[in-house]
Amino acid sequence: MAYSEKVIDHYENPRNVGSLDKNDPSVATGMVGAPACGDVMKLQLKISDEGIIEDAKFKTYGCGSAIASSSLVTEWVKGKSIEEAGEIKNTAIAEELALPPVKIHCSILAEDAIKAAIDDYQTKQGK
Amino acid sequence: MSTLNYFELLDMTTGFDIDLPHLAEQYQTLQKAVHPDKFAHASSQEQLLAVQKSAQINDAYQTLKEPLKRAEYLLTLRGVDMPSEQNTFGDTQFLMRQMELREMLEDIKHADDVDGALFAAQEELATESQAIFTLLQQQIHENTSASNQMACDNLRKLKFYKKLDIEVERLEDSLFDD
């Protein structure tokens, strides 16, 4: 299948690959997976006391579209508030990367990863 | 078209435990009965029915011979609401472990003893997936709405292990290619 130029760019030069210290109270971790393809995605956000995302890292095992979706998301969320980040929709990710219909679930996975990370942050803050 | 389920179609007892050699025998016998040669002089209507029947028998066999497909089919027959494959799986602990296993596979090519590391990884994957498979088997046998739901969950987990097996094969090919 032909990947779009943007997918190839993110796949070959992924932004923000890596990990943040998951025990740091300001770091939120979102883990999601897709049974259909066995993809596993980890998204970590470093969030300031004001609720602004200062840093984002990802690690994804999956196809090019899954890697590109998570790479793009790390670029998009930086500098945003957690509320703004929570509003990012998979359709916007799919559109930006020109994902074909069979790869839409990769963008859903990335959206769910943001939500999972925000949930984790709220759980951590609630403690 | 018949409304028999796949087990009934192949004249097997509906259930998870299955006698595979017997299943294969049933498949062969039934396929022979609908073989096109037998319908060479039949009406086009009968020929069409035979072809449809043959396709059905084939679908049934492909589904029942493979344990995960059989489990999924059986749970569907029981009316269990199967989450779509596209639905995101969010069991963090399980996914963390999946990440670790992926990292373990990545490290194999840098190991001093590549063969040994690969073998150890395969053993580890087999042990973990077998443990989940045993649970799945028990939950399917128990057949309560709670146990069927848990079986669904384990079925989804096993799909991740299936993917890991494919990754291991790919790794083996790349390591021993030259």
Coordinates of C-alpha atoms in Angstrom, one line a residue:
Chain A
M1 CA 0.0 0.0 0.0
A2 CA 1.2 3.5 -0.8
Y3 CA 1.9 5.7 2.2
S4 CA 1.4 9.4 1.9
E5 CA 4.5 11.6 2.0
K6 CA 3.7 12.8 5.5
V7 CA 3.4 9.3 6.8
I8 CA 6.8 8.4 5.3
D9 CA 8.3 11.6 6.7
H10 CA 7.1 10.8 10.3
Y11 CA 8.1 7.1 9.8
E12 CA 11.6 7.8 8.7
N13 CA 12.1 10.8 11.1
P14 CA 9.9 10.1 14.0
R15 CA 9.6 13.1 16.4
N16 CA 9.9 12.7 20.1
V17 CA 10.6 9.0 20.3
G18 CA 11.6 7.8 23.8
S19 CA 10.4 7.7 27.4
L20 CA 9.8 10.0 30.3
D21 CA 10.1 8.9 33.9
K22 CA 6.8 7.3 34.6
N23 CA 7.3 7.7 38.4
D24 CA 7.6 11.5 38.0
P25 CA 4.2 12.9 39.4
S26 CA 4.1 15.4 36.5
V27 CA 4.4 12.7 33.9
A28 CA 1.3 11.0 32.5
T29 CA 1.4 7.7 30.7
G30 CA -1.2 6.4 28.2
M31 CA -0.9 2.8 27.0
V32 CA -3.2 1.6 24.3
G33 CA -3.3 -1.4 21.9
A34 CA -5.2 -2.7 18.9
P35 CA -6.0 -6.4 18.9
A36 CA -6.6 -6.4 15.1
C37 CA -3.0 -5.7 14.3
G38 CA -1.3 -6.2 17.6
D39 CA 0.0 -2.6 17.7
V40 CA 1.0 -1.2 21.0
M41 CA 1.4 2.5 21.7
K42 CA 2.8 4.4 24.7
L43 CA 2.3 8.1 24.9
Q44 CA 3.9 10.1 27.8
L45 CA 3.2 13.7 28.6
K46 CA 5.0 16.0 31.0
I47 CA 2.4 18.4 32.4
S48 CA 3.1 21.6 34.3
D49 CA 1.3 22.7 37.4
E50 CA -0.7 25.0 35.2
G51 CA -1.9 22.0 33.1
I52 CA 0.2 22.8 30.1
I53 CA 1.9 19.9 28.2
E54 CA 5.6 20.8 28.3
D55 CA 7.0 17.6 26.7
A56 CA 5.7 14.5 25.0
K57 CA 7.4 11.2 24.1
F58 CA 6.1 8.1 22.4
K59 CA 7.1 4.6 21.7
T60 CA 5.0 2.6 19.2
Y61 CA 5.3 -0.9 17.9
G62 CA 3.2 -1.1 14.8
C63 CA 2.8 -0.2 11.2
G64 CA 4.0 3.0 9.5
S65 CA 0.6 4.7 10.0
A66 CA 0.6 3.9 13.7
I67 CA 4.1 5.3 14.2
A68 CA 3.3 8.4 12.1
S69 CA 0.0 9.0 14.0
S70 CA 1.7 8.9 17.4
S71 CA 4.7 11.0 16.2
L72 CA 2.3 13.6 14.9
V73 CA 0.4 13.7 18.1
T74 CA 3.5 14.4 20.2
E75 CA 4.1 17.5 18.0
W76 CA 0.5 18.6 18.3
V77 CA 0.1 18.3 22.0
K78 CA 3.2 20.2 23.0
G79 CA 2.4 23.6 24.4
K80 CA -1.3 22.8 24.6
S81 CA -3.4 22.6 27.8
I82 CA -4.7 19.1 28.7
E83 CA -8.2 20.3 27.8
E84 CA -7.1 21.3 24.3
A85 CA -5.1 18.1 23.9
G86 CA -8.2 16.1 24.9
E87 CA -10.1 17.7 22.0
I88 CA -7.8 16.3 19.3
K89 CA -9.9 14.1 17.1
N90 CA -8.7 11.0 15.1
T91 CA -10.3 12.6 12.0
A92 CA -7.9 15.5 12.2
I93 CA -4.9 13.1 12.5
A94 CA -6.2 10.9 9.7
E95 CA -6.7 14.0 7.5
E96 CA -3.3 15.5 8.2
L97 CA -1.6 12.2 7.3
A98 CA -3.9 11.3 4.5
L99 CA -4.6 7.9 6.0
P100 CA -6.5 5.4 3.8
P101 CA -9.7 4.0 5.3
V102 CA -8.0 0.7 6.4
K103 CA -5.6 2.7 8.5
I104 CA -8.1 4.9 10.2
H105 CA -7.8 2.7 13.3
C106 CA -4.2 3.9 13.7
S107 CA -5.4 7.5 14.2
I108 CA -8.1 6.3 16.6
L109 CA -5.4 4.5 18.6
A110 CA -3.4 7.8 18.8
E111 CA -6.5 9.8 20.0
D112 CA -7.2 7.1 22.6
A113 CA -3.6 7.3 23.7
I114 CA -4.0 11.0 24.5
K115 CA -7.2 10.3 26.4
A116 CA -5.5 7.4 28.3
A117 CA -2.6 9.7 29.3
I118 CA -5.0 12.4 30.5
D119 CA -6.9 9.8 32.5
D120 CA -3.6 8.7 34.1
Y121 CA -2.7 12.3 34.9
Q122 CA -6.0 12.9 36.6
T123 CA -5.7 9.7 38.6
K124 CA -2.2 10.7 39.7
Q125 CA -3.4 14.2 40.6
G126 CA -6.3 12.8 42.6
K127 CA -4.0 10.9 44.8
Chain B
M1 CA -29.5 -21.8 2.5
S2 CA -29.0 -23.9 5.6
T3 CA -29.1 -22.3 9.0
L4 CA -26.9 -25.0 10.6
N5 CA -24.0 -23.6 12.6
Y6 CA -20.5 -24.6 11.6
F7 CA -20.3 -27.4 14.2
E8 CA -23.6 -28.9 13.0
L9 CA -22.6 -28.4 9.4
L10 CA -19.6 -30.6 10.0
D11 CA -21.5 -32.9 12.3
M12 CA -19.4 -32.1 15.3
T13 CA -20.6 -31.5 18.9
T14 CA -20.8 -27.7 19.5
G15 CA -18.1 -26.9 22.0
F16 CA -14.5 -25.7 22.3
D17 CA -12.8 -29.1 22.7
I18 CA -12.6 -30.7 19.3
D19 CA -11.2 -33.9 17.9
L20 CA -9.1 -32.4 15.1
P21 CA -8.4 -35.6 13.1
H22 CA -12.1 -36.3 13.2
L23 CA -12.9 -32.8 12.1
A24 CA -10.5 -33.2 9.1
E25 CA -12.2 -36.5 8.2
Q26 CA -15.6 -34.9 8.3
Y27 CA -14.4 -32.1 6.1
Q28 CA -13.0 -34.5 3.5
T29 CA -16.1 -36.7 3.4
L30 CA -18.5 -33.7 3.1
Q31 CA -16.3 -32.0 0.4
K32 CA -16.3 -35.3 -1.6
A33 CA -20.1 -35.4 -1.4
V34 CA -20.4 -31.9 -3.0
H35 CA -17.5 -32.3 -5.4
P36 CA -18.3 -30.7 -8.9
D37 CA -17.6 -34.0 -10.7
K38 CA -20.7 -35.5 -9.0
F39 CA -22.8 -32.8 -10.4
A40 CA -21.5 -32.8 -13.9
H41 CA -24.9 -33.9 -15.2
A42 CA -27.0 -32.1 -12.7
S43 CA -29.1 -29.0 -13.4
S44 CA -27.4 -25.7 -13.1
Q45 CA -29.4 -25.0 -10.0
E46 CA -28.1 -28.1 -8.3
Q47 CA -24.5 -27.3 -9.4
L48 CA -24.8 -23.8 -7.9
L49 CA -26.1 -25.2 -4.6
A50 CA -23.2 -27.7 -4.5
V51 CA -20.7 -24.9 -5.0
Q52 CA -22.3 -22.9 -2.3
K53 CA -22.4 -25.8 0.1
S54 CA -18.7 -26.5 -0.7
A55 CA -17.8 -22.9 0.2
Q56 CA -19.8 -23.1 3.4
I57 CA -18.1 -26.4 4.4
N58 CA -14.7 -24.8 3.7
D59 CA -15.5 -21.7 5.8
A60 CA -16.7 -23.9 8.7
Y61 CA -13.5 -26.0 8.5
Q62 CA -11.2 -23.0 8.4
T63 CA -13.0 -21.5 11.4
L64 CA -13.2 -24.6 13.6
K65 CA -9.7 -26.0 13.0
E66 CA -8.0 -22.9 14.4
P67 CA -8.5 -22.6 18.2
L68 CA -8.8 -18.8 18.4
K69 CA -11.2 -18.6 15.5
R70 CA -13.2 -21.5 17.1
A71 CA -13.3 -19.7 20.4
E72 CA -14.5 -16.5 18.8
Y73 CA -17.1 -18.3 16.7
L74 CA -18.4 -20.2 19.8
L75 CA -18.7 -17.0 21.8
T76 CA -20.5 -15.3 19.0
L77 CA -22.9 -18.3 18.9
R78 CA -23.5 -17.8 22.6
G79 CA -24.6 -14.2 21.8
V80 CA -21.6 -12.7 23.6
D81 CA -21.1 -9.1 22.5
M82 CA -17.7 -9.2 21.0
P83 CA -15.9 -5.8 20.9
S84 CA -14.8 -4.9 17.4
E85 CA -11.2 -5.7 16.6
Q86 CA -10.8 -2.1 15.8
N87 CA -11.7 -1.1 19.4
T88 CA -8.8 0.1 21.4
F89 CA -7.6 -2.2 24.2
G90 CA -6.7 -0.4 27.4
D91 CA -5.4 -2.9 29.9
T92 CA -2.3 -0.9 30.9
Q93 CA -0.5 -3.7 32.8
F94 CA -1.0 -6.1 29.9
L95 CA 0.2 -3.5 27.4
M96 CA 3.3 -2.6 29.5
R97 CA 4.2 -6.3 29.4
Q98 CA 3.7 -6.3 25.6
M99 CA 6.1 -3.4 25.3
E100 CA 8.6 -5.3 27.4
L101 CA 8.3 -8.4 25.2
R102 CA 8.7 -6.2 22.1
E103 CA 11.8 -4.7 23.6
M104 CA 13.1 -8.2 24.4
L105 CA 12.7 -9.2 20.8
E106 CA 14.5 -6.1 19.6
D107 CA 17.5 -6.8 21.9
I108 CA 17.9 -10.4 20.6
K109 CA 20.0 -9.3 17.6
H110 CA 22.5 -7.6 19.9
A111 CA 22.8 -10.6 22.2
D112 CA 26.1 -12.5 22.6
D113 CA 24.3 -15.7 22.0
V114 CA 21.7 -14.9 19.5
D115 CA 20.4 -18.5 19.2
G116 CA 20.1 -18.9 22.9
A117 CA 18.3 -15.5 23.3
L118 CA 15.9 -16.3 20.5
F119 CA 15.1 -19.7 22.0
A120 CA 14.6 -18.2 25.5
A121 CA 12.3 -15.5 24.1
Q122 CA 10.2 -18.2 22.3
E123 CA 9.9 -20.2 25.5
E124 CA 8.8 -17.1 27.4
L125 CA 6.2 -16.2 24.8
A126 CA 4.9 -19.7 24.7
T127 CA 4.6 -20.0 28.5
E128 CA 2.7 -16.7 28.8
S129 CA 0.3 -17.3 25.9
Q130 CA -0.3 -20.9 27.1
A131 CA -1.3 -19.6 30.5
I132 CA -3.8 -17.2 28.9
F133 CA -5.0 -20.0 26.6
T134 CA -5.7 -22.2 29.6
L135 CA -7.8 -19.5 31.2
L136 CA -9.7 -19.0 28.0
Q137 CA -10.4 -22.7 27.8
Q138 CA -11.7 -22.8 31.4
Q139 CA -13.8 -19.7 30.9
I140 CA -15.4 -21.1 27.7
H141 CA -16.2 -24.3 29.6
E142 CA -17.7 -22.5 32.5
N143 CA -20.1 -20.7 30.1
T144 CA -21.6 -18.1 32.3
S145 CA -22.1 -14.5 31.1
A146 CA -19.3 -13.4 33.3
S147 CA -16.9 -16.1 32.2
N148 CA -17.8 -15.6 28.5
Q149 CA -17.0 -11.9 28.9
M150 CA -13.6 -12.8 30.5
A151 CA -13.0 -15.2 27.7
C152 CA -13.5 -12.4 25.2
D153 CA -10.9 -10.4 27.0
N154 CA -8.4 -13.2 26.9
L155 CA -9.1 -13.9 23.3
R156 CA -8.1 -10.3 22.6
K157 CA -4.9 -10.7 24.6
L158 CA -4.0 -13.8 22.7
K159 CA -4.2 -11.8 19.4
F160 CA -1.3 -9.7 20.7
Y161 CA 0.7 -12.9 21.3
K162 CA -0.2 -14.1 17.9
K163 CA 1.3 -10.9 16.5
L164 CA 4.4 -11.5 18.6
D165 CA 4.8 -14.9 17.1
I166 CA 4.7 -13.4 13.6
E167 CA 7.4 -10.9 14.8
V168 CA 9.5 -13.8 16.0
E169 CA 9.3 -15.5 12.7
R170 CA 10.2 -12.3 10.9
L171 CA 13.2 -11.9 13.3
E172 CA 14.3 -15.5 12.6
D173 CA 14.2 -14.9 8.9
S174 CA 16.3 -11.8 9.2
L175 CA 18.8 -13.4 11.6
F176 CA 19.4 -16.6 9.7
D177 CA 19.0 -15.2 6.2
D178 CA 22.7 -15.0 5.4

